[in-house]
Tab-separated table of C-alpha atoms in Angstrom:
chain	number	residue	atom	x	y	z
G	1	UNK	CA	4.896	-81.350	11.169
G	2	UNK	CA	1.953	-79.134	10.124
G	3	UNK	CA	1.053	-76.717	12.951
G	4	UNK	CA	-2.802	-76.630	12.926
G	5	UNK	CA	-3.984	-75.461	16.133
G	6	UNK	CA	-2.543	-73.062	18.554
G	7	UNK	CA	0.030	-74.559	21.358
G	8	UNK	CA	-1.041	-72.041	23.943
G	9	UNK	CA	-5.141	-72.121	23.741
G	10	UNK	CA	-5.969	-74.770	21.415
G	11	UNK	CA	-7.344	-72.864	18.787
G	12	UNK	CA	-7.399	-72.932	15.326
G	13	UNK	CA	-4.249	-71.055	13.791
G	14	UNK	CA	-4.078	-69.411	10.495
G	15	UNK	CA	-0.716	-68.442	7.914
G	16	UNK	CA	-0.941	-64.623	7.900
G	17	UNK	CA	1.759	-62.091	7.715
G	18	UNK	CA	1.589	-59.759	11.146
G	19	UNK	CA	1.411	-56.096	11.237
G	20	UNK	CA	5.309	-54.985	10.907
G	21	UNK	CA	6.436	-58.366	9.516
G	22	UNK	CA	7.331	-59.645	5.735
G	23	UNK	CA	6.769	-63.273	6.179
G	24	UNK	CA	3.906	-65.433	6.774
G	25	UNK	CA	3.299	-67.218	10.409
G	26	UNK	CA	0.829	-69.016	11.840
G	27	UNK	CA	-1.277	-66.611	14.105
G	28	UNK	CA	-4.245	-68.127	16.730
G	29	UNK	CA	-7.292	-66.625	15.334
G	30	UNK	CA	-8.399	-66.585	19.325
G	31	UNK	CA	-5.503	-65.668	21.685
G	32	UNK	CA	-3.409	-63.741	18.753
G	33	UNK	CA	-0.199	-65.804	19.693
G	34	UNK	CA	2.322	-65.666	16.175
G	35	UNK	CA	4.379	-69.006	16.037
G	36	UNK	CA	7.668	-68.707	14.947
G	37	UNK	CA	9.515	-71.670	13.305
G	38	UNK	CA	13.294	-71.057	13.174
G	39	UNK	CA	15.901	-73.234	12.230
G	40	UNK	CA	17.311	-76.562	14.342
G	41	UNK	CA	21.163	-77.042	15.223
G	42	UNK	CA	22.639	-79.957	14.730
G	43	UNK	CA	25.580	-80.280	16.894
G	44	UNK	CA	28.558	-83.609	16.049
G	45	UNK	CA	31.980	-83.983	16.369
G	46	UNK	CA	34.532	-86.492	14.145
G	47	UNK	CA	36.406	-88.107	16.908
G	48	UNK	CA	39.808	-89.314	16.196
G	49	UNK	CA	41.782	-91.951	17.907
G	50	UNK	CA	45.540	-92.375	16.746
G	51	UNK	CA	44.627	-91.242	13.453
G	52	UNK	CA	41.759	-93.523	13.199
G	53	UNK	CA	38.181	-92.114	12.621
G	54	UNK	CA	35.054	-93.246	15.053
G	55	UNK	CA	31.804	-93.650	12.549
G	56	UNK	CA	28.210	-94.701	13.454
G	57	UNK	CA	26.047	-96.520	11.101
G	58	UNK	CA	22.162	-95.454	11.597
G	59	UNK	CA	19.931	-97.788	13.275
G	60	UNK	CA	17.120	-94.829	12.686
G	61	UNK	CA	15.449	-92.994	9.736
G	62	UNK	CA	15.950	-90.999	8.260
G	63	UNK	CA	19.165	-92.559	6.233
G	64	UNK	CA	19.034	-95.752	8.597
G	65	UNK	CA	21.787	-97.937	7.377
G	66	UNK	CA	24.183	-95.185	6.317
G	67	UNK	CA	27.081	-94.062	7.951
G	68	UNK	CA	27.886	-90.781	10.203
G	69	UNK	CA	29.741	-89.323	12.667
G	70	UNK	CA	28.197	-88.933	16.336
G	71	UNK	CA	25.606	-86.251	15.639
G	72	UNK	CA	22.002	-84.969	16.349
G	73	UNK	CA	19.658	-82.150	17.554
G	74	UNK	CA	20.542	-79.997	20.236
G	75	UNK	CA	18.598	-79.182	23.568
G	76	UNK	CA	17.831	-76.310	25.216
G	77	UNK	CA	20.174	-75.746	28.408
G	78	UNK	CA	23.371	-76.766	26.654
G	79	UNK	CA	26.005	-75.878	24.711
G	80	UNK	CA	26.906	-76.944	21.230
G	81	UNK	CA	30.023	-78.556	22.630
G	82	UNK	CA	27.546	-79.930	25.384
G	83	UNK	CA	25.591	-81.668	22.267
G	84	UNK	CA	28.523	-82.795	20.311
G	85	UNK	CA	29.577	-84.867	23.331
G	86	UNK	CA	26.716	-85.915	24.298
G	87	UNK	CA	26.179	-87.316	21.060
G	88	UNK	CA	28.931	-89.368	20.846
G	89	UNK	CA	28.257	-90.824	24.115
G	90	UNK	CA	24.860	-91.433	23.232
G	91	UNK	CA	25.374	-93.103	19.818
G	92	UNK	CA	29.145	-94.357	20.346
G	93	UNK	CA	29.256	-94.838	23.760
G	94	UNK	CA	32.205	-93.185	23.680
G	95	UNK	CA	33.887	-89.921	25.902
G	96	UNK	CA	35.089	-87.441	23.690
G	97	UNK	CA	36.927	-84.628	24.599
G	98	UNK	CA	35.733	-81.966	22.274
G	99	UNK	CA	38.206	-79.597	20.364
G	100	UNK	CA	37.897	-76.528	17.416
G	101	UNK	CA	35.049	-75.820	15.530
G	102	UNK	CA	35.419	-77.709	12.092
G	103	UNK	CA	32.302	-76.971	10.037
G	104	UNK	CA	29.303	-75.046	10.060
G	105	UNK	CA	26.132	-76.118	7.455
G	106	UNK	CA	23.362	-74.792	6.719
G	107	UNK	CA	21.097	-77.491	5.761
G	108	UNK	CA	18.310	-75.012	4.037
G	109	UNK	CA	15.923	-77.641	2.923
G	110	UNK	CA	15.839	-79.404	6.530
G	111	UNK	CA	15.727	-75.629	8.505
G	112	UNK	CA	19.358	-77.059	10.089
G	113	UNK	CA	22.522	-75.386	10.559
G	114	UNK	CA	25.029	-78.234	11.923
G	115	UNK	CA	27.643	-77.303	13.952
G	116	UNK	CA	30.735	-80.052	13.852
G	117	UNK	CA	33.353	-79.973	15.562
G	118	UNK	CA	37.010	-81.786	16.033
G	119	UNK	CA	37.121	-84.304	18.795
G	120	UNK	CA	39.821	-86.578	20.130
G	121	UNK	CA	39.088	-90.138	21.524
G	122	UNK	CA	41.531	-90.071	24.847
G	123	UNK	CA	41.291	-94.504	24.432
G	124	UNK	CA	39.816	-97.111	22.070
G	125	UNK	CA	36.750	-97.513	24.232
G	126	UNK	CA	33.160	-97.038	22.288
G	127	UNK	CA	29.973	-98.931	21.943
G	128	UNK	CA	27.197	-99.102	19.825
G	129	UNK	CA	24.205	-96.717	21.200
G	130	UNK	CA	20.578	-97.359	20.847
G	131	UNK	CA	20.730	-95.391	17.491
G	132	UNK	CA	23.567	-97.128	15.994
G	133	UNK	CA	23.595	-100.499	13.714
G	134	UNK	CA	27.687	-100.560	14.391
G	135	UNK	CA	30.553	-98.714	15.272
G	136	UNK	CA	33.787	-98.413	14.313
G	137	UNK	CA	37.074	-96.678	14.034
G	138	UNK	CA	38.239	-96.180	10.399
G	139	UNK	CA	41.141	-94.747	8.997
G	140	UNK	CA	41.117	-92.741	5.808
G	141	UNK	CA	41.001	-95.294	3.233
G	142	UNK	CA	38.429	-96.823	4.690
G	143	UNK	CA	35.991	-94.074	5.113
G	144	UNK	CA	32.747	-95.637	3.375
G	145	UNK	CA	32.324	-92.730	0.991
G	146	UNK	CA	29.479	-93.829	-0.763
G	147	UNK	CA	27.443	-94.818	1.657
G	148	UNK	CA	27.531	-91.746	4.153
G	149	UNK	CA	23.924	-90.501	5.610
G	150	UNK	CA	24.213	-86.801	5.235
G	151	UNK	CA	26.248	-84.645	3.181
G	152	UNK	CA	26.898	-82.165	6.035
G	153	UNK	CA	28.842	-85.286	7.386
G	154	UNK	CA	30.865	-86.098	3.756
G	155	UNK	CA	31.822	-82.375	3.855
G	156	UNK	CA	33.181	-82.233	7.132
G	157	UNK	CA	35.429	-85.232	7.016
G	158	UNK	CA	36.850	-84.137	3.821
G	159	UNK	CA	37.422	-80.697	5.477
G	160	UNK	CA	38.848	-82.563	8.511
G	161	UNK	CA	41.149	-84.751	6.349
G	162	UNK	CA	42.488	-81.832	4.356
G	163	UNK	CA	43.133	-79.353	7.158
G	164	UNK	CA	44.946	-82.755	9.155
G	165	UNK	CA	46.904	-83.089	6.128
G	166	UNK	CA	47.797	-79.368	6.051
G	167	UNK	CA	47.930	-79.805	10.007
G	168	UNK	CA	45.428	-76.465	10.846
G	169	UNK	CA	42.482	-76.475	12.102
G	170	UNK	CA	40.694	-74.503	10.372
G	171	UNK	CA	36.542	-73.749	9.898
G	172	UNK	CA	34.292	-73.746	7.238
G	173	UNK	CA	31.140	-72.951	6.375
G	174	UNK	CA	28.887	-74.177	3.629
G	175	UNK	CA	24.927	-74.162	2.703
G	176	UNK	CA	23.072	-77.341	1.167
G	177	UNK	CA	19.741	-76.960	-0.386
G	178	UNK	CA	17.992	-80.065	-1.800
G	179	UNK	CA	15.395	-77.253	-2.874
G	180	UNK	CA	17.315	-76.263	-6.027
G	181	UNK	CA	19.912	-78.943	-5.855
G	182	UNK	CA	18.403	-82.632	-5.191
G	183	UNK	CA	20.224	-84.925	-3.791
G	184	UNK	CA	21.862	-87.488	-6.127
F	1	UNK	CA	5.830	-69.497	25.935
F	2	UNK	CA	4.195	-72.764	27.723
F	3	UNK	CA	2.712	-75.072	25.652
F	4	UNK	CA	-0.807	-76.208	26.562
F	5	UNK	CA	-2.179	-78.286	23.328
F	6	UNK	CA	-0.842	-80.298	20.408
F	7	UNK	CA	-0.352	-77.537	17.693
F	8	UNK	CA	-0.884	-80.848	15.268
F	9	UNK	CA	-4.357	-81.909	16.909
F	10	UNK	CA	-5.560	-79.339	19.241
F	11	UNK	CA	-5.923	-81.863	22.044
F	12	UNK	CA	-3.724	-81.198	25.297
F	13	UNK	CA	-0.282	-82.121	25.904
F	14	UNK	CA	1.261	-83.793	29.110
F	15	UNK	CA	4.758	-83.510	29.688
F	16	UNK	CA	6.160	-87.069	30.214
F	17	UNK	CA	9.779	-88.333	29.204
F	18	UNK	CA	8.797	-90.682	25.956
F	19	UNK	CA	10.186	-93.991	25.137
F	20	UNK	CA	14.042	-94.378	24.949
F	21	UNK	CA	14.430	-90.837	25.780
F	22	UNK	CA	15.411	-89.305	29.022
F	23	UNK	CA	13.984	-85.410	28.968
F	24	UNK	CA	10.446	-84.622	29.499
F	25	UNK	CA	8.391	-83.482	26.611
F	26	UNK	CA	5.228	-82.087	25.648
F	27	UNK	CA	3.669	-85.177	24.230
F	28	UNK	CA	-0.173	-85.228	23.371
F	29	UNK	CA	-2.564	-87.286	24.904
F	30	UNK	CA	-4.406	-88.082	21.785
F	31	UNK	CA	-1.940	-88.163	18.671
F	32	UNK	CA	1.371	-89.047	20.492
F	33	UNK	CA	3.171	-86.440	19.094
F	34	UNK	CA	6.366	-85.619	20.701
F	35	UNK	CA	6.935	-81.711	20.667
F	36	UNK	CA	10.539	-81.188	20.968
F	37	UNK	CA	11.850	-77.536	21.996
F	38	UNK	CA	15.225	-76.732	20.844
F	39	UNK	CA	17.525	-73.570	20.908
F	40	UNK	CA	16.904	-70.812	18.559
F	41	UNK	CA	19.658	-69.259	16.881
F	42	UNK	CA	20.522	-65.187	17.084
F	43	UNK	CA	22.242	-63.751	14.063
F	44	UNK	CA	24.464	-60.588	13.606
F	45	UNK	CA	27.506	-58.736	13.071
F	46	UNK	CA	29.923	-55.982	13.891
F	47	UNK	CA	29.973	-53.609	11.082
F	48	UNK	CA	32.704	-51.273	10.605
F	49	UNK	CA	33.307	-47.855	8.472
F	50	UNK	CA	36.354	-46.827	8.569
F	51	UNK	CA	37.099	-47.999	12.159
F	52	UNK	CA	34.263	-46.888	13.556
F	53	UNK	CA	31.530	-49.510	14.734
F	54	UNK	CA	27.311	-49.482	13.676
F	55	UNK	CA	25.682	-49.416	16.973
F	56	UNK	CA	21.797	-49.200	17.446
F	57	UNK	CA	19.222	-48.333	20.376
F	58	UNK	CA	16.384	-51.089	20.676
F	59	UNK	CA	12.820	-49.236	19.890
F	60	UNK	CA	11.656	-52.514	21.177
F	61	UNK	CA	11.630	-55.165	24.454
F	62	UNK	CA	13.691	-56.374	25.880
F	63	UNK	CA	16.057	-54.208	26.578
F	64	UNK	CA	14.212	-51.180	25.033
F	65	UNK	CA	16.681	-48.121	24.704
F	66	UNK	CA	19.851	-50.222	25.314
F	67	UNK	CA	22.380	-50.342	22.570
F	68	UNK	CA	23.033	-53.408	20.460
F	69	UNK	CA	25.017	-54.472	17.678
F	70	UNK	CA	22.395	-55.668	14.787
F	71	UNK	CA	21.321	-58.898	15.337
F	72	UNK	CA	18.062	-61.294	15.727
F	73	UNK	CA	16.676	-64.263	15.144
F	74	UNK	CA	17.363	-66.617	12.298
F	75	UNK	CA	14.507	-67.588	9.950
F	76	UNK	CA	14.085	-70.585	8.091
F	77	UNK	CA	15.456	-70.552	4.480
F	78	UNK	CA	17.896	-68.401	5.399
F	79	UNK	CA	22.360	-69.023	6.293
F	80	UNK	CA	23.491	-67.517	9.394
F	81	UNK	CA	25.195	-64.917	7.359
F	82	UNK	CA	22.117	-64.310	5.361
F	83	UNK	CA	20.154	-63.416	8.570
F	84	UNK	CA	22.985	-61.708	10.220
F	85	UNK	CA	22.874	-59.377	6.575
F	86	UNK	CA	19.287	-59.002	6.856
F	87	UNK	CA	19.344	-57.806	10.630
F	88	UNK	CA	21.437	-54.395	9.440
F	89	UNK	CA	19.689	-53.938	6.923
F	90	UNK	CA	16.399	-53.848	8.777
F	91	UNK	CA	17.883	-52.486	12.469
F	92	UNK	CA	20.153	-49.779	10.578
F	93	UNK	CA	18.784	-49.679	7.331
F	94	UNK	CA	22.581	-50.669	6.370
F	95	UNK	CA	24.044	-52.866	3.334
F	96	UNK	CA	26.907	-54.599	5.283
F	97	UNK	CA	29.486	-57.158	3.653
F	98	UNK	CA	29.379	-60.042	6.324
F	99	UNK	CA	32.780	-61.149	6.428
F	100	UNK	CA	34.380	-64.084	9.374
F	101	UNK	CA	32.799	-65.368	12.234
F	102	UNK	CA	33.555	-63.707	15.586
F	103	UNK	CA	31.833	-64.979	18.286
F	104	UNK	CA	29.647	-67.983	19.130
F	105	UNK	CA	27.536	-67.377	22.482
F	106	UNK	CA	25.654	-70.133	24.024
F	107	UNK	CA	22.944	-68.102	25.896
F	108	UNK	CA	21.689	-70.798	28.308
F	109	UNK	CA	18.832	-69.194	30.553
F	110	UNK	CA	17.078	-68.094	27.369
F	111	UNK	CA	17.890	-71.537	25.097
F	112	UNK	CA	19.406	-69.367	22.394
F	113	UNK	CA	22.667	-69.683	20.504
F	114	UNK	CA	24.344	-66.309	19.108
F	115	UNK	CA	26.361	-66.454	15.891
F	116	UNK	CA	27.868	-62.835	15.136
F	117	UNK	CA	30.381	-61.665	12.172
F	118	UNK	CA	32.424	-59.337	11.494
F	119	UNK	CA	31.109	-57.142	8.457
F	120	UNK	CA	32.467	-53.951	6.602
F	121	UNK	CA	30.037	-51.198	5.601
F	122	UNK	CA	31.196	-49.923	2.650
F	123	UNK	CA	29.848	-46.417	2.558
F	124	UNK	CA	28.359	-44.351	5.502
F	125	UNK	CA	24.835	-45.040	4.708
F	126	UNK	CA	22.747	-46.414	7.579
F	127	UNK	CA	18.907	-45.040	8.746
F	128	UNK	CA	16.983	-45.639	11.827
F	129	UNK	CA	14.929	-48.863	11.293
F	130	UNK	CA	11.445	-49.510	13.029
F	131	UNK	CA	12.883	-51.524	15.992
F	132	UNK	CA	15.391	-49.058	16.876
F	133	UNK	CA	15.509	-45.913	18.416
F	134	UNK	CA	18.445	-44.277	16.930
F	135	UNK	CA	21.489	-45.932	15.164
F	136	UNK	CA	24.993	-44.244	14.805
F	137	UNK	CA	28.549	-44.817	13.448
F	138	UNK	CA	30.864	-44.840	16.985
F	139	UNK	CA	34.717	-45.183	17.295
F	140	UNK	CA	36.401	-47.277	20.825
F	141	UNK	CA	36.319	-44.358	22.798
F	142	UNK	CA	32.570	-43.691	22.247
F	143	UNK	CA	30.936	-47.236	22.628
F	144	UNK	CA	28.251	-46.533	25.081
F	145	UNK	CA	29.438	-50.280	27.174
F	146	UNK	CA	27.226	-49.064	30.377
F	147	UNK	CA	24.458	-49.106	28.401
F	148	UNK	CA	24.780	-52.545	26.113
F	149	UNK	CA	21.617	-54.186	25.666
F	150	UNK	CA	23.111	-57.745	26.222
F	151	UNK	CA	26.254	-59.300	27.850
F	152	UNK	CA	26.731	-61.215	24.352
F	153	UNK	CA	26.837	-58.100	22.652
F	154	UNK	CA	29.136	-56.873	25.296
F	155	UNK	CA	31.369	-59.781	24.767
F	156	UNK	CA	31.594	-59.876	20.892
F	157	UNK	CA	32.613	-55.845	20.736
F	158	UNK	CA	34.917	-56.451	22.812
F	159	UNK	CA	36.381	-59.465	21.219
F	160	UNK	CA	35.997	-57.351	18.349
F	161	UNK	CA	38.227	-54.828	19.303
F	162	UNK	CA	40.599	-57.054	20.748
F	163	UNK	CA	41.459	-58.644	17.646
F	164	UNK	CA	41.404	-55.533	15.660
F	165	UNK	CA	44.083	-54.131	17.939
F	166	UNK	CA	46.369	-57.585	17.352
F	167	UNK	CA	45.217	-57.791	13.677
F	168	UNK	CA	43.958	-60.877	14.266
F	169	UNK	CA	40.424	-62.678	12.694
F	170	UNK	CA	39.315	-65.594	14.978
F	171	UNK	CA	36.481	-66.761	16.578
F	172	UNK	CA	35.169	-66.891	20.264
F	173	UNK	CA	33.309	-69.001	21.993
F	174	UNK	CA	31.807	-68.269	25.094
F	175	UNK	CA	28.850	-69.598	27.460
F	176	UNK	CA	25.726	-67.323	29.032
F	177	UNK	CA	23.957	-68.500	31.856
F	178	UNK	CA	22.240	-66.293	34.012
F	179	UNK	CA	20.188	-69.313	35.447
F	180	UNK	CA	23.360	-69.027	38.162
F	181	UNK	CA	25.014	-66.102	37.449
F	182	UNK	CA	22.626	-63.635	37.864
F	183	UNK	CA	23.064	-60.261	35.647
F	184	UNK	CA	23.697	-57.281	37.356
């Protein structure tokens, strides 16, 4: 969302670049306060249950209707692997126990960098959270390719299925940007 | 820094736990905008010339004339290893290769994640950048570890070193939190 006024004293801001910096910020034009805006993680997991693959489909926008795995924003006073599990509890119901780092994406036109990682589903117990249309566990054929929500979330189940099939567990990184690449 | 006033409408914020959430969050009184606060991520690398390691002395807070690895915070538009380049080449005036992921810090007490590399400077060029006080090429005997301006930096050298020694490459995760584990 546009920043318009200043968070700490209310007043107007303005985009200026400050003394000693090379990029433009938005500066109070009363208290002097520069407002940094840094990227977001997002921090999921692709939790596996003999074999078998636990999905969400989105009961929110953006993408409501598609499929993912458990993912979402971080918060302050936890770890990534605090995230990724709470995730999946929160949108799966489910308690993951979370394993290696599988993918790291930097999502340029969203300011993201999503953090996934491996996760395995100690029983067939999950739910469908407040964010969630359905959930289920899939195996590999029936991964609903077309109809995923995020490409962060295609690329790291096709990492996750290669790397099973080569049984490492390896991680990789990629970058999306819709801004010279549009989806589609 | 605390947040007083809706940066979208200038009128104030309360913090209340919204709707189908359960954290309290700077909402404002007049729009309803929910201001989320989310960790920021800290970018840099190890780089080595000819087994010796790029060290620099912070010109700035915190931590002013303690010795750091290159590193800061991520900006939008930017990879992790894009920002962890940048940081040398502003800190130490140094062209680094950024090469594997080495350590992944979660940095609780101060919401921030740190994502540092390994990197390879490819010639002996390096200067004294305008937030630090003096940067130099070091070998293991000569890294200055009383004097390190963070216990993240601390931790990646040494994982650093570690792995150099067993000619290994992999990453390390590791959790910050001096919230109850006071430094010192």
């Amino acid at each position: 969302m546009q920043m318009n006024f200043c968070s700490h004293c209310g007043q107007p801001v303005r985009l200026v670049i400050p003394d000693g910096d090379n990029v433009q910020r938005h500066v109070c034009v009363a208290c002097g306060t520069v407002h940094y805006q840094n990227p977001k993680i997002v921090a999921g997991c692709v939790p596996e249950y003999e074999g078998r693959i636990l999905l969400c489909r989105r009961a929110i926008e953006p993408r409501l209707g598609y499929w993912t795995i458990p993912a979402g924003f971080m918060e302050n006073g936890e770890t990534t692997q605090d995230a990724a599990r709470r995730e999946a509890a929160e949108e799966a119901l489910a308690e993951v126990e979370i394993g290696s780092l599988l993918a790291v994406v930097h999502v340029l036109h969203a300011d993201q960098v999503h953090v996934m990682f491996r996760a395995r589903l100690p029983a067939p117990q999950f739910g469908v959270g407040r964010e969630s249309l359905e959930v289920m566990l899939c195996d590999e054929a029936g991964i609903p390719w077309d109809d995923m929500a995020f490409r962060s979330v295609s690329f790291a189940l096709r990492r996750y299925l290669d790397d099973r099939r080569n049984r490492v567990e390896q991680h990789h990184f990629t970058t999306i940007d819709f801004r010279r690449q549009p989806p589609g």
